[in-house]
Structure formats: structure tokens, C-alpha cells
PDB file of C-alpha atoms in Angstrom:
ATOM      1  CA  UNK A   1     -53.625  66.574   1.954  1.00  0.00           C
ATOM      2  CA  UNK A   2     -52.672  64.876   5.313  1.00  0.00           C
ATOM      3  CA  UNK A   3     -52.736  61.588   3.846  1.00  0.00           C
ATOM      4  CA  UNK A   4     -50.967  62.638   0.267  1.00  0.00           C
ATOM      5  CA  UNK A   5     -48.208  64.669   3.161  1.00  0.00           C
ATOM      6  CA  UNK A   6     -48.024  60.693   4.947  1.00  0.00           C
ATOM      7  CA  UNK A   7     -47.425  58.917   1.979  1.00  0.00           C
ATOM      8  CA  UNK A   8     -44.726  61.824   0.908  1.00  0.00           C
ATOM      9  CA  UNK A   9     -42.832  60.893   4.146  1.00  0.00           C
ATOM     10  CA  UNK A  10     -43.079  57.336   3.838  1.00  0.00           C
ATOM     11  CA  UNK A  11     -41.444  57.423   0.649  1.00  0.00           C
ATOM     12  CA  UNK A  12     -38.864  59.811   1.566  1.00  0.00           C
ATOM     13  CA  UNK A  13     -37.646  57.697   4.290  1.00  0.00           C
ATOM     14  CA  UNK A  14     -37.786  54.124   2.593  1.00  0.00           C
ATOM     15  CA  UNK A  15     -35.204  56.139  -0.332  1.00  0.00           C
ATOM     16  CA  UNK A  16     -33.121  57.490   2.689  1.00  0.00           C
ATOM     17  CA  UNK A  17     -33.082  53.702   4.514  1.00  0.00           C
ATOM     18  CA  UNK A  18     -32.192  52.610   0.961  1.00  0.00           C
ATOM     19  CA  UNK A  19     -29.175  54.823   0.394  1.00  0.00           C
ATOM     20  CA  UNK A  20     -27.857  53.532   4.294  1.00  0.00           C
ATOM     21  CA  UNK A  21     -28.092  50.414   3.796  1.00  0.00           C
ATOM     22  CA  UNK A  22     -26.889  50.443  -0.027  1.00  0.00           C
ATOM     23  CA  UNK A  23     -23.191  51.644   0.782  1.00  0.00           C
ATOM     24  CA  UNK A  24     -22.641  49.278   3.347  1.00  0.00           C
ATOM     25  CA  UNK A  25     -23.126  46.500   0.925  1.00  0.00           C
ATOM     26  CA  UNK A  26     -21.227  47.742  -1.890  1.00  0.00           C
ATOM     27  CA  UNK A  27     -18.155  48.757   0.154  1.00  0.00           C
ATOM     28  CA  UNK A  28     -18.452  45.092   1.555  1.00  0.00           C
ATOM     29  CA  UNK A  29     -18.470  43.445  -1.548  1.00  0.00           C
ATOM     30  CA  UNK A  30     -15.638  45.396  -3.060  1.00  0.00           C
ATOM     31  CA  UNK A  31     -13.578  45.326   0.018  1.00  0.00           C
ATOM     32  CA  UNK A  32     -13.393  41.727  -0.657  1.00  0.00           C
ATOM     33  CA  UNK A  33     -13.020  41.955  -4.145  1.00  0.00           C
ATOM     34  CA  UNK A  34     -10.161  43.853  -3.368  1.00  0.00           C
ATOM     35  CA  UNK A  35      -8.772  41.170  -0.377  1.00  0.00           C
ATOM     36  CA  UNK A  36      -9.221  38.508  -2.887  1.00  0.00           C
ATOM     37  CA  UNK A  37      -6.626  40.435  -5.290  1.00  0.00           C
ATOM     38  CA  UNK A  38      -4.350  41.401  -2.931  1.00  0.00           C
ATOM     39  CA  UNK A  39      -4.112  37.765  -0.744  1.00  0.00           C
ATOM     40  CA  UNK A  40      -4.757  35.751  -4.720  1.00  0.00           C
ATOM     41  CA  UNK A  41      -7.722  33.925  -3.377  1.00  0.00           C
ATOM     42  CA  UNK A  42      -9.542  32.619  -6.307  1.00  0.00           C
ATOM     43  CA  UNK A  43     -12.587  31.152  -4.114  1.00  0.00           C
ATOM     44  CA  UNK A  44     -13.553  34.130  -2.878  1.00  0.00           C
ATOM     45  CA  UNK A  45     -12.929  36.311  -6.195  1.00  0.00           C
ATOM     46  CA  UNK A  46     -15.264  33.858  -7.850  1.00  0.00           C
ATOM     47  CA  UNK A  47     -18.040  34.186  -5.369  1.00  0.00           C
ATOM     48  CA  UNK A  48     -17.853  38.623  -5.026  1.00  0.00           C
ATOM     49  CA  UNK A  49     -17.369  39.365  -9.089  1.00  0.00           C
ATOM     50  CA  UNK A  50     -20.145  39.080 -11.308  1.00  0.00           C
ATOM     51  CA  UNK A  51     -20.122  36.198 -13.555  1.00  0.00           C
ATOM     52  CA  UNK A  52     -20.177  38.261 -16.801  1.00  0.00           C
ATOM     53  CA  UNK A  53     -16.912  39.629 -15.532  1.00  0.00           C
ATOM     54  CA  UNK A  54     -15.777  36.369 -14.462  1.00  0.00           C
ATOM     55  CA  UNK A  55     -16.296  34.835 -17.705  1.00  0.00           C
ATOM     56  CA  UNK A  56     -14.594  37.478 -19.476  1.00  0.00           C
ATOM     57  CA  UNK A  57     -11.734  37.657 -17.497  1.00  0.00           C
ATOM     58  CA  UNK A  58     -11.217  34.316 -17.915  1.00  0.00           C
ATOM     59  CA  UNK A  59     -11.675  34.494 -21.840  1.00  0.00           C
ATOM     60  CA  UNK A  60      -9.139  37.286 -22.105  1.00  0.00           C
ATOM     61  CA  UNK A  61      -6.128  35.136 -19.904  1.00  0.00           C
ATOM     62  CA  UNK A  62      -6.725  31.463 -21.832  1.00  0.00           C
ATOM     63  CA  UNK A  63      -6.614  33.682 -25.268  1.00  0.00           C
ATOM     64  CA  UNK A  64      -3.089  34.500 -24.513  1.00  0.00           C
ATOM     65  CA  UNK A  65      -2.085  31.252 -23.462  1.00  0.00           C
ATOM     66  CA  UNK A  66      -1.809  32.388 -19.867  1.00  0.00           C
ATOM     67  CA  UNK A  67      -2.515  30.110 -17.058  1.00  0.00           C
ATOM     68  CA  UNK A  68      -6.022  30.519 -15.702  1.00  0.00           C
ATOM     69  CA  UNK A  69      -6.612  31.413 -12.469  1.00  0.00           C
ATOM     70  CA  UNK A  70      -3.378  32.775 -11.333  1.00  0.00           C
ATOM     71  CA  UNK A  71      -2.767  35.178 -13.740  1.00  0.00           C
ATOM     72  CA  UNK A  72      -6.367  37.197 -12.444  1.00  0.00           C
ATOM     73  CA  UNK A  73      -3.978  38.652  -9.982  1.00  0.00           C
ATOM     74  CA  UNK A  74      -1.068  39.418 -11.856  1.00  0.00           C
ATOM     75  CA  UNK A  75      -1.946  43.432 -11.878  1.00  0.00           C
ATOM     76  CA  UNK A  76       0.527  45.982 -12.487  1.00  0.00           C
ATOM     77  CA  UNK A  77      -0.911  48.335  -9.151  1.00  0.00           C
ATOM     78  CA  UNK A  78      -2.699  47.345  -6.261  1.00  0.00           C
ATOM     79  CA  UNK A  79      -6.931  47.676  -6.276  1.00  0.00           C
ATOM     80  CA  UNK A  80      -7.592  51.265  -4.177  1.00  0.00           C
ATOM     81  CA  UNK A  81      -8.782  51.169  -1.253  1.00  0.00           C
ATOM     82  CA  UNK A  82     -11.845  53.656  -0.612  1.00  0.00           C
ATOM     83  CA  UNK A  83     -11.228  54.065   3.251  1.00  0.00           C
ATOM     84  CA  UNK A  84     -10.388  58.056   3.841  1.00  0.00           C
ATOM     85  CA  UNK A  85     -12.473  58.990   0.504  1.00  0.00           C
ATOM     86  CA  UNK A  86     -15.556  60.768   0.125  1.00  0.00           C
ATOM     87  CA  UNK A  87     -18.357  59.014  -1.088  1.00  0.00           C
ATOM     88  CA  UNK A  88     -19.897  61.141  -3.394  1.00  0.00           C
ATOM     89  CA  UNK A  89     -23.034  59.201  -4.837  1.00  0.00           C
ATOM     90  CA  UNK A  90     -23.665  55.108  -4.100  1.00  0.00           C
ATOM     91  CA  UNK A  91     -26.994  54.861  -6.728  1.00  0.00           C
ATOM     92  CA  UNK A  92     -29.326  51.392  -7.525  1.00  0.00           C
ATOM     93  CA  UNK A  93     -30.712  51.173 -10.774  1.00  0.00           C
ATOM     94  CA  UNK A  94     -32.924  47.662 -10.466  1.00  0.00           C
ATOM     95  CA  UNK A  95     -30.153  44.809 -10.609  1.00  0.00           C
ATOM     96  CA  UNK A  96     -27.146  47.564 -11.415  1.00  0.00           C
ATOM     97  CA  UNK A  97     -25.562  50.131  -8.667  1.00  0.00           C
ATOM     98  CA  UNK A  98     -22.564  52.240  -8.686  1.00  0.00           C
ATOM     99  CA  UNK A  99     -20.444  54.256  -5.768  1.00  0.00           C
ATOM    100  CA  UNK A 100     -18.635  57.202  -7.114  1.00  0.00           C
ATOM    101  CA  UNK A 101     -15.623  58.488  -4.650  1.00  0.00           C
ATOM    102  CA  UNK A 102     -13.573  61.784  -4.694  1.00  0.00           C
ATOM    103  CA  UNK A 103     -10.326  62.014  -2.835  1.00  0.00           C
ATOM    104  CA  UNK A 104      -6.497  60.663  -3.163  1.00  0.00           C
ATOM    105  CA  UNK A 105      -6.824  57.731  -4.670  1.00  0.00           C
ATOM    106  CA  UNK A 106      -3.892  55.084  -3.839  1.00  0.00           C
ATOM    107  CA  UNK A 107      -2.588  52.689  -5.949  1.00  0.00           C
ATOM    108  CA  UNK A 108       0.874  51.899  -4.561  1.00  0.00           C
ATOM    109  CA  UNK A 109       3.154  53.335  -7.340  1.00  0.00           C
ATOM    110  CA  UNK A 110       4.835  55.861  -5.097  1.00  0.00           C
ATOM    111  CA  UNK A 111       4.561  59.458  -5.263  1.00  0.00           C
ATOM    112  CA  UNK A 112       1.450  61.675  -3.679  1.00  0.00           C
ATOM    113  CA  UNK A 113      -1.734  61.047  -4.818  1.00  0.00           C
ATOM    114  CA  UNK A 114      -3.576  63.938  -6.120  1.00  0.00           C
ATOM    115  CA  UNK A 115      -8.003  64.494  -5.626  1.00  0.00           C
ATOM    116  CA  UNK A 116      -9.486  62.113  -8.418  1.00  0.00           C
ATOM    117  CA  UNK A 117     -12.972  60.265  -9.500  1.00  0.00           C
ATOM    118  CA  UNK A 118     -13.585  56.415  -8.637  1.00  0.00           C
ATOM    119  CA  UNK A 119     -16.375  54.694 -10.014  1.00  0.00           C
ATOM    120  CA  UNK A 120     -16.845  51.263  -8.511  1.00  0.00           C
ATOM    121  CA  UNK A 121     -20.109  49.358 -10.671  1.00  0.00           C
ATOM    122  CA  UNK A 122     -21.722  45.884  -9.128  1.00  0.00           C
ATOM    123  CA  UNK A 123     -24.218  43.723 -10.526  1.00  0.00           C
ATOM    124  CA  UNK A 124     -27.287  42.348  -8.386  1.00  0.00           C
ATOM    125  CA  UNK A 125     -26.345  37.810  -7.699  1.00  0.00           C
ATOM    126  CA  UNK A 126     -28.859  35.935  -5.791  1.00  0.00           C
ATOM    127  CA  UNK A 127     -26.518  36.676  -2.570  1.00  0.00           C
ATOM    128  CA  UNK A 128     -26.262  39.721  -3.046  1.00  0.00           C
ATOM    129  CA  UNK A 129     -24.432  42.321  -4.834  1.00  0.00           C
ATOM    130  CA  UNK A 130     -21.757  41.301  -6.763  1.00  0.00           C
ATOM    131  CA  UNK A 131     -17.979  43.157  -8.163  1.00  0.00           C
ATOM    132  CA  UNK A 132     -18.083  43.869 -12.141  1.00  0.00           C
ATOM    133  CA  UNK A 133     -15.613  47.135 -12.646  1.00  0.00           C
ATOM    134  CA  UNK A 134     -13.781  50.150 -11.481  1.00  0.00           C
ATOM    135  CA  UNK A 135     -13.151  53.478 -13.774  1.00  0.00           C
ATOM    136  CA  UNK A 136     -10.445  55.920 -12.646  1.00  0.00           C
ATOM    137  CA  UNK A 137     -10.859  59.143 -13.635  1.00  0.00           C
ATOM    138  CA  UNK A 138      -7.641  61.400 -13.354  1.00  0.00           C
ATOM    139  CA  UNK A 139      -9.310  64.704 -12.994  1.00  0.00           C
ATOM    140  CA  UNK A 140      -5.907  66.759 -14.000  1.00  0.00           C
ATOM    141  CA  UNK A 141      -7.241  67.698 -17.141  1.00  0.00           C
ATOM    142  CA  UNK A 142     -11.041  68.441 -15.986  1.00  0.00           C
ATOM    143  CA  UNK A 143      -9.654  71.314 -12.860  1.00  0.00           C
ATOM    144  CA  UNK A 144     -13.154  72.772 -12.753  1.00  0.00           C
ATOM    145  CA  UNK A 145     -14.791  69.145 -12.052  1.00  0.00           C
ATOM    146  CA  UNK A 146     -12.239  68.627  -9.474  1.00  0.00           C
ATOM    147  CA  UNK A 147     -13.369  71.663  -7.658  1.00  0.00           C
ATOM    148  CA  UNK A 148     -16.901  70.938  -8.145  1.00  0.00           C
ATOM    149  CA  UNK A 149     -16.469  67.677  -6.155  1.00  0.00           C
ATOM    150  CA  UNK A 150     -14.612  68.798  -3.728  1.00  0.00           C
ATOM    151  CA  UNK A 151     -17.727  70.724  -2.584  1.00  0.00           C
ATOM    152  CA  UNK A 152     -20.275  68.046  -3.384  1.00  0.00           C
ATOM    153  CA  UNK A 153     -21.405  69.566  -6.545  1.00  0.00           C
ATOM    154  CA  UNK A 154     -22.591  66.261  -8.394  1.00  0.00           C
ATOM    155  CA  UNK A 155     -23.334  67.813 -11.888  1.00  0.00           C
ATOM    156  CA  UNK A 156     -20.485  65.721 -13.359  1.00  0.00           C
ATOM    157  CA  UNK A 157     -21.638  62.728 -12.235  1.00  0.00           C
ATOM    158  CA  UNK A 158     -24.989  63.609 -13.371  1.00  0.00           C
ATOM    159  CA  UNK A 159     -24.069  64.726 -17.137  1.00  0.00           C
ATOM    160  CA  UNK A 160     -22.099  61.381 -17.503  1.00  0.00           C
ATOM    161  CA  UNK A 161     -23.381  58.334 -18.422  1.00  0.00           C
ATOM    162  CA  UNK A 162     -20.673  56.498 -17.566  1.00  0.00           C
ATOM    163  CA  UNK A 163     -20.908  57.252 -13.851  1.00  0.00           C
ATOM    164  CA  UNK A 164     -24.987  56.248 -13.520  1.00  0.00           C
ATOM    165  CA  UNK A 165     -25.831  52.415 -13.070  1.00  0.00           C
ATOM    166  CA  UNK A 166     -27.789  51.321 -16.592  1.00  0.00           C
ATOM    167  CA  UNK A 167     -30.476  48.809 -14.965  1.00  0.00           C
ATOM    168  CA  UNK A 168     -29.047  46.612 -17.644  1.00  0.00           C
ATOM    169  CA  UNK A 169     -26.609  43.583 -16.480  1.00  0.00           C
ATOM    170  CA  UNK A 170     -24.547  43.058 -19.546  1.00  0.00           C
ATOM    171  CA  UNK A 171     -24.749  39.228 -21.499  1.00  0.00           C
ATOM    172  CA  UNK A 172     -22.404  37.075 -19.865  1.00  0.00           C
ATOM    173  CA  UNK A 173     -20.284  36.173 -22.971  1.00  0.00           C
ATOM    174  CA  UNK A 174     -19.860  32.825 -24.567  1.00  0.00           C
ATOM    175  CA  UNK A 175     -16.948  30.395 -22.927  1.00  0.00           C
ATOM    176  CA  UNK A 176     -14.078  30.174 -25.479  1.00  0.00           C
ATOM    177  CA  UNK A 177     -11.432  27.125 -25.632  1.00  0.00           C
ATOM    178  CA  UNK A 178      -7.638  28.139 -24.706  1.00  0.00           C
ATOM    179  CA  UNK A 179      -6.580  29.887 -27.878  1.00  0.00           C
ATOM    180  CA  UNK A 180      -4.158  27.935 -30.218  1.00  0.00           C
ATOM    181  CA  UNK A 181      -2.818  30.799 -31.917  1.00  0.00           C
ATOM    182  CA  UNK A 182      -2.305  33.777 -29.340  1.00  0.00           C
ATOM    183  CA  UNK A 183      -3.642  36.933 -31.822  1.00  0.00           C
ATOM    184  CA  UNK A 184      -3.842  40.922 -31.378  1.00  0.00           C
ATOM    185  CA  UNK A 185      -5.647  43.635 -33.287  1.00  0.00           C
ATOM    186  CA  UNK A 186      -4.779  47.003 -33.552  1.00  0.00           C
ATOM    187  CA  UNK A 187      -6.259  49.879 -34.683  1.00  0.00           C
ATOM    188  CA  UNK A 188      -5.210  53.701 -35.216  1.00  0.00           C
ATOM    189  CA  UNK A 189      -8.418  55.423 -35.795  1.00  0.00           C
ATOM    190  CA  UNK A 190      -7.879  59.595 -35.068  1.00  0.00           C
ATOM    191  CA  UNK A 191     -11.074  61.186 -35.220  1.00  0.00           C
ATOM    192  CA  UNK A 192     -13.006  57.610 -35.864  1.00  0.00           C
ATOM    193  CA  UNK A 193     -14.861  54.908 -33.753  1.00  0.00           C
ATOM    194  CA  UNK A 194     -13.941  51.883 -35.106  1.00  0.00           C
ATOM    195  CA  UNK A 195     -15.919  48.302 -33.991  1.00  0.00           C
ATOM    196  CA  UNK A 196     -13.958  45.292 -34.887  1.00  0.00           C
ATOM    197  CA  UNK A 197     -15.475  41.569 -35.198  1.00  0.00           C
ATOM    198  CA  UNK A 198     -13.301  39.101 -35.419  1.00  0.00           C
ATOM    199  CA  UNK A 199     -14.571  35.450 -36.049  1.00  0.00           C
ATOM    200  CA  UNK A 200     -18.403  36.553 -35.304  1.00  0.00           C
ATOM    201  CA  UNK A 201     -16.752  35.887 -31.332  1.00  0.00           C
ATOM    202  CA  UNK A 202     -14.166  38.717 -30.115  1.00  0.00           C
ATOM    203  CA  UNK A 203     -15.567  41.778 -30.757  1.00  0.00           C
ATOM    204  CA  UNK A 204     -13.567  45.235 -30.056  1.00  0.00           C
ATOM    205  CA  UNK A 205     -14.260  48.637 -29.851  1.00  0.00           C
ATOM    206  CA  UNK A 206     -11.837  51.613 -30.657  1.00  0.00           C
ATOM    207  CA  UNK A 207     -12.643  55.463 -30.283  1.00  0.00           C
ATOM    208  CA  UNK A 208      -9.904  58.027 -31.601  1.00  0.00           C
ATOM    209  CA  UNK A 209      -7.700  55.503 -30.176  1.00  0.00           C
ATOM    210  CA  UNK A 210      -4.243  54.006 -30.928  1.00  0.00           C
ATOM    211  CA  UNK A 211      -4.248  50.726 -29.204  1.00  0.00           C
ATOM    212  CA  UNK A 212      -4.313  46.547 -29.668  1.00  0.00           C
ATOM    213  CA  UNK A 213      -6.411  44.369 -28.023  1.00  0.00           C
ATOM    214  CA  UNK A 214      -6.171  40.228 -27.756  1.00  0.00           C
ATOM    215  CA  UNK A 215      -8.472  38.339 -29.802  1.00  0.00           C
ATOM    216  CA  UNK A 216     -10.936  36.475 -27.744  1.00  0.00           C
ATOM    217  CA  UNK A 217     -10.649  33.028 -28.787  1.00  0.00           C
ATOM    218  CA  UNK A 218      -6.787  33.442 -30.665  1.00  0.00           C
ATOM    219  CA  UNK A 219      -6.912  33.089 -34.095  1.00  0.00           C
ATOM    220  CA  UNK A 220      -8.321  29.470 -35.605  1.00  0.00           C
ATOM    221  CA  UNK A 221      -6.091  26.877 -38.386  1.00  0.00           C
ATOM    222  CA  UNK A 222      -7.891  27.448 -41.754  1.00  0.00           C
ATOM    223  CA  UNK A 223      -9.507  30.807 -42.491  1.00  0.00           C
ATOM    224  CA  UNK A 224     -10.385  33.745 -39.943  1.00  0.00           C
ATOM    225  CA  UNK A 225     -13.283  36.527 -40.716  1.00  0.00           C
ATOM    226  CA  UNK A 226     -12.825  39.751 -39.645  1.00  0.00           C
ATOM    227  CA  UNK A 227     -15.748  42.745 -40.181  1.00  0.00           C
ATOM    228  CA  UNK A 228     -15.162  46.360 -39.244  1.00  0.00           C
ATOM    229  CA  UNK A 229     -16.993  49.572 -39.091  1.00  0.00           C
ATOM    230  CA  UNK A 230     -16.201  52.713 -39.367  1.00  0.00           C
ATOM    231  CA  UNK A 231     -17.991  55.696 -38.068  1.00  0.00           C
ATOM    232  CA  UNK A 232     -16.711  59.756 -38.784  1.00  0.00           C
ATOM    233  CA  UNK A 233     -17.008  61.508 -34.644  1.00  0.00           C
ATOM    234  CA  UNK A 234     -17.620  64.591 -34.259  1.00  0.00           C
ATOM    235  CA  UNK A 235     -15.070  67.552 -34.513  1.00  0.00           C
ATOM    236  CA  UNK A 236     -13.254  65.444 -37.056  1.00  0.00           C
ATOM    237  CA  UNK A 237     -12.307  66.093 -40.617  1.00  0.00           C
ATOM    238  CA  UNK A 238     -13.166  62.503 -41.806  1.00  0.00           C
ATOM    239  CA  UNK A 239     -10.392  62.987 -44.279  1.00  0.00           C
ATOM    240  CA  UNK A 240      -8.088  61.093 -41.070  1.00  0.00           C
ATOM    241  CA  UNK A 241      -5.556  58.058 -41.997  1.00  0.00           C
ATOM    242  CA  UNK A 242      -6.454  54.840 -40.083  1.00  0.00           C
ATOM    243  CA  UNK A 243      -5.376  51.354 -40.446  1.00  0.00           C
ATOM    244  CA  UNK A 244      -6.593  48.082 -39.067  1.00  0.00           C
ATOM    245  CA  UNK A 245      -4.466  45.326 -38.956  1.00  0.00           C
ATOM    246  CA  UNK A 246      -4.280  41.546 -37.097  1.00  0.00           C
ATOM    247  CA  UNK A 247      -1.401  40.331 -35.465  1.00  0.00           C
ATOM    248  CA  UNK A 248       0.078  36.365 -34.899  1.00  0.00           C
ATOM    249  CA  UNK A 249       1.843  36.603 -31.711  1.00  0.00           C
ATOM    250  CA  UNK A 250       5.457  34.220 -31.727  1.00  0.00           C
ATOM    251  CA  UNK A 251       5.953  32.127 -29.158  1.00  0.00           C
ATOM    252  CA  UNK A 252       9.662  32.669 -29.582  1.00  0.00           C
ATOM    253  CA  UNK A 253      11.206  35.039 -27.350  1.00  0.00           C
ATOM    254  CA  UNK A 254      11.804  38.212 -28.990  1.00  0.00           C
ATOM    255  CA  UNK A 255      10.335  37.312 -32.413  1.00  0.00           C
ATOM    256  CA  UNK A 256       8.288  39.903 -33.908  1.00  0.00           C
ATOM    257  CA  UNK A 257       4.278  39.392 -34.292  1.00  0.00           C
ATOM    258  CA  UNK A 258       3.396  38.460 -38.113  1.00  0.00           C
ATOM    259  CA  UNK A 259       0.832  40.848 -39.825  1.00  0.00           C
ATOM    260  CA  UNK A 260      -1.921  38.518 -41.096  1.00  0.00           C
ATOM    261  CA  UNK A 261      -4.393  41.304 -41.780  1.00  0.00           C
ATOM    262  CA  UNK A 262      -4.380  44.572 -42.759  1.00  0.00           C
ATOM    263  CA  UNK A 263      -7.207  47.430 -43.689  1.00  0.00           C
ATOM    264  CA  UNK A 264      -5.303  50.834 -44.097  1.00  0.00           C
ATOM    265  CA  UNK A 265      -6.452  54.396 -45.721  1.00  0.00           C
ATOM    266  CA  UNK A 266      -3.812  57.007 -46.647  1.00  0.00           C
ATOM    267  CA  UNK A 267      -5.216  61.138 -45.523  1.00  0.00           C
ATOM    268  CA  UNK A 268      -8.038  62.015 -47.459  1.00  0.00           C
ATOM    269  CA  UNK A 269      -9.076  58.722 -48.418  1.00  0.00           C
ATOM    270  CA  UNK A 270     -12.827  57.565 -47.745  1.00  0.00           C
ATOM    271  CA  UNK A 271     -13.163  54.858 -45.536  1.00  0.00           C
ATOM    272  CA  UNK A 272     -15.614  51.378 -45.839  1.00  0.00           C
ATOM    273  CA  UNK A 273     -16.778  49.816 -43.509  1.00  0.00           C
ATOM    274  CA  UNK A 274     -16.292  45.851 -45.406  1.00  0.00           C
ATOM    275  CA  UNK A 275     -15.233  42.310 -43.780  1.00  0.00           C
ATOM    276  CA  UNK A 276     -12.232  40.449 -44.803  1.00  0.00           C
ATOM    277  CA  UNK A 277      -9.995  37.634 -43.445  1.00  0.00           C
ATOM    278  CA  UNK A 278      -6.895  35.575 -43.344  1.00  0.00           C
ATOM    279  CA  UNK A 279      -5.870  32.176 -43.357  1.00  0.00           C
ATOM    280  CA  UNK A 280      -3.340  30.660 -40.397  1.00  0.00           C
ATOM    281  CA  UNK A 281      -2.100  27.235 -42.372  1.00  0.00           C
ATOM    282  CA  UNK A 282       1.526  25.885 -42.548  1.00  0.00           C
ATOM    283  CA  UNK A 283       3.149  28.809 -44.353  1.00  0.00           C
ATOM    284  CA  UNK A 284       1.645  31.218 -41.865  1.00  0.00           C
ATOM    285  CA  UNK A 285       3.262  28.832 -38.925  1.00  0.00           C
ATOM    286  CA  UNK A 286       6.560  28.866 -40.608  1.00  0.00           C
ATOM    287  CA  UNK A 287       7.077  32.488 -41.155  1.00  0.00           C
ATOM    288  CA  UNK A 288       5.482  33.121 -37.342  1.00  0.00           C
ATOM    289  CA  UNK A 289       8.290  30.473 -36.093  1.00  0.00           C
ATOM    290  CA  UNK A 290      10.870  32.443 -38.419  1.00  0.00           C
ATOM    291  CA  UNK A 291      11.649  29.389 -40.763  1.00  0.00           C
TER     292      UNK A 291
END
């Protein structure tokens, strides 16, 4: 019993010198993930994000014919810092870890920050741990979580997925060439998840959403494939309207995008998942450029 008692102890306190030195590191690495944004140094946000998120990054900004890698720090609010929150949970999962905070997170738009959920994920590099995401969650809507946090009641974070490190680091994704022909999809999909593949390389993922994303990759001269599914969530009707649709984006100031593609299902119509596609030759060009 007094060696089984031992071995309890042992283990106990190489999980609690675990935890102490596992927030250290992540708060390091994102506090210079976050310098890197703020001061647009692209050496050091190379060497603190992970290269999954580097790569994709990247592919998102040359598919829209943006200039690569300035535009990484053309954000619309400044990264949070986490100095003055509470850490709630900082949690390794073999090469994955995340740090959940609670408090008024800051993002320099003005007004007073009100108690909310920050979810900072890293990925395990040979140096070290590396920067992948952040997920802001405005609590407004959840007032009961809110209050559970506040007192270090974890039963959110333990009842959602999103805020638990996988032990998976996701495929870095393929390279793509700057994108000839800048392209969006969009997809209005109440009460449907929608997955969207478009030229077996940008793929896209839509939940009860109403949204466009860039196509990894732009659309290609000649023909384009694009496959869809379509799954029914639950609470809906499945009898929904939903459309998908690809856009060519003009390079003309002010010109509107040119519907290339288009799946769309009136109310009550049954929707198939199928593939289909579209062609970008001269004709296309002309009507995008307005000829």
C-alpha cells in the first residue's frame, strides 16, 4: 500500500510540474505571436506559428492576389493580450495544447470590454511549442456559462470539444501557385451543413451559415469541378431553401463579381448532394472585364 501511496504521489506531482511549466511556454509563444503582429515582423511570425497555419495563411493571401507576407498583418483588431485574465485551463494532449482564459478581453475597438472565453491552441515544433489559432467566444448569449467561469466552474470547457486539444496536428495543406483568377463561394445553407470541394484543392465547410469564402488556388483557364454535400442538422425541417453558387472576382474597381456557378433549391425542395463545374475561357474574361 506504501509503495502503490509513493507511486500515487509521484505521479501527482510530475502532472502538477507539468501544468507549471506548460503555461509559461504557451503564454511565451503567443506573446510573440502576438509582438510579431503588432511590430509586422515576418521572421519571427514564421518561426512561433505552426507551419500548417503558416501554409494556409499564405494560401488564403496569394489566392486573392494579395501580396504575401505583408498582408499577414493587415487585421482589422489588434491580437488580445492575456495579461490581467484568468487562466482557466492550459491542457497537453501529446503534440496539441490549448489555454482557455476568462476575463475582458481587449481588442482595441473602443468601448468596455465585457467577461468572455479565449481559446488560444499550439501545435508541438521541434523548438518547442508553436502558435496555430485563437477562438473568441462572446459569452452574451451563454449568461449562465459566464457565471460558471467566473467561479472556476470548468464544465463548459469540458462539454466542448472545441475547447480540448485533439492530440491530432492537422495536415499541413498542399502549396498552391498565386491564383490567376481571384474566386469566392458562397453558400446559404439554414438548417444544413454544407462541405464544398472545389477543384479536388480548396475545400470549405458551411454550417447553417450565410457566408463566402476565397477559393484556395482562384479559379483555373479551362474547366473548374466543384462537388458538394449536403447534410439535414438537427432541429431543422429539411424542407430549407439553400443555394450554392461560385463567384469571378473583377479586378475593376467597383465591378460586380460574375456568377460562374450556381446549385440552388426553392422551400420544400429535396436537396443532392452532386458535383458540377464551370469553364473560365475568353467569354467568361470578357463579361468579368464588362466588355
Amino acid at each position: 500500500m506504501k509503495c502503490l501511496f509513493l507511486a500515487f504521489s509521484l505521479i501527482s506531482s510530475a502532472l502538477a510540474l507539468a501544468d507549471e511549466t506548460l503555461q509559461p511556454a504557451l503564454e511565451t509563444t503567443y506573446s510573440a505571436w502576438r509582438e510579431s503582429m503588432i511590430r509586422h515582423d515576418a521572421s519571427v511570425w514564421q518561426r512561433v506559428t505552426a507551419e500548417h497555419r503558416r501554409v494556409e495563411v499564405r494560401n488564403r493571401i496569394v489566392s486573392e492576389k494579395l501580396p504575401f507576407p505583408s498582408s499577414i498583418f493587415e487585421l482589422p483588431t489588434v491580437p488580445p493580450t492575456v495579461r490581467g485574465l484568468k487562466l482557466l485551463e492550459a491542457k497537453e494532449n501529446g503534440p496539441t495544447a490549448k489555454a482557455s482564459y476568462f476575463g475582458k478581453i481587449d481588442f482595441g475597438v473602443g468601448g468596455t470590454p465585457s467577461d468572455n472565453l479565449l481559446v488560444l491552441s499550439f501545435v508541438k515544433g521541434n523548438g518547442g511549442w508553436l502558435y496555430d489559432r485563437a477562438d473568441f467566444v462572446n459569452l452574451e448569449a451563454l449568461p449562465s456559462v459566464r457565471k460558471e467561469l467566473a467561479v472556476g466552474n470548468l464544465k463548459y470547457l469540458k462539454e466542448t470539444p472545441e475547447t480540448q486539444p485533439t492530440g491530432k496536428i492537422p495536415t499541413i495543406p498542399v502549396a498552391v501557385q498565386p491564383a490567376k483568377h481571384v474566386a469566392k463561394v458562397y453558400v446559404f445553407c439554414p438548417g444544413r451543413e454544407v462541405e464544398v470541394e472545389v477543384n479536388k484543392v480548396s475545400r470549405h465547410h458551411f454550417a447553417n451559415a450565410k457566408e463566402a469564402e476565397v477559393i484556395i488556388g482562384g479559379a483555373l483557364d479551362g474547366a473548374n469541378e466543384v462537388k458538394y454535400t449536403i447534410k439535414k442538422l438537427p432541429g431543422s425541417t429539411g424542407k430549407e431553401a439553400m443555394t450554392v453558387r461560385v463567384y469571378l472576382m473583377s479586378e475593376i474597381p467597383n465591378a460586380k463579381p460574375l456568377k460562374v456557378f450556381e446549385y440552388q433549391i426553392t422551400e420544400g425542395q429535396k436537396p443532392k448532394s452532386a458535383s458540377g463545374s464551370f469553364v473560365v475561357d475568353a467569354a467568361t474574361l470578357a463579361k468579368l472585364a464588362g466588355s
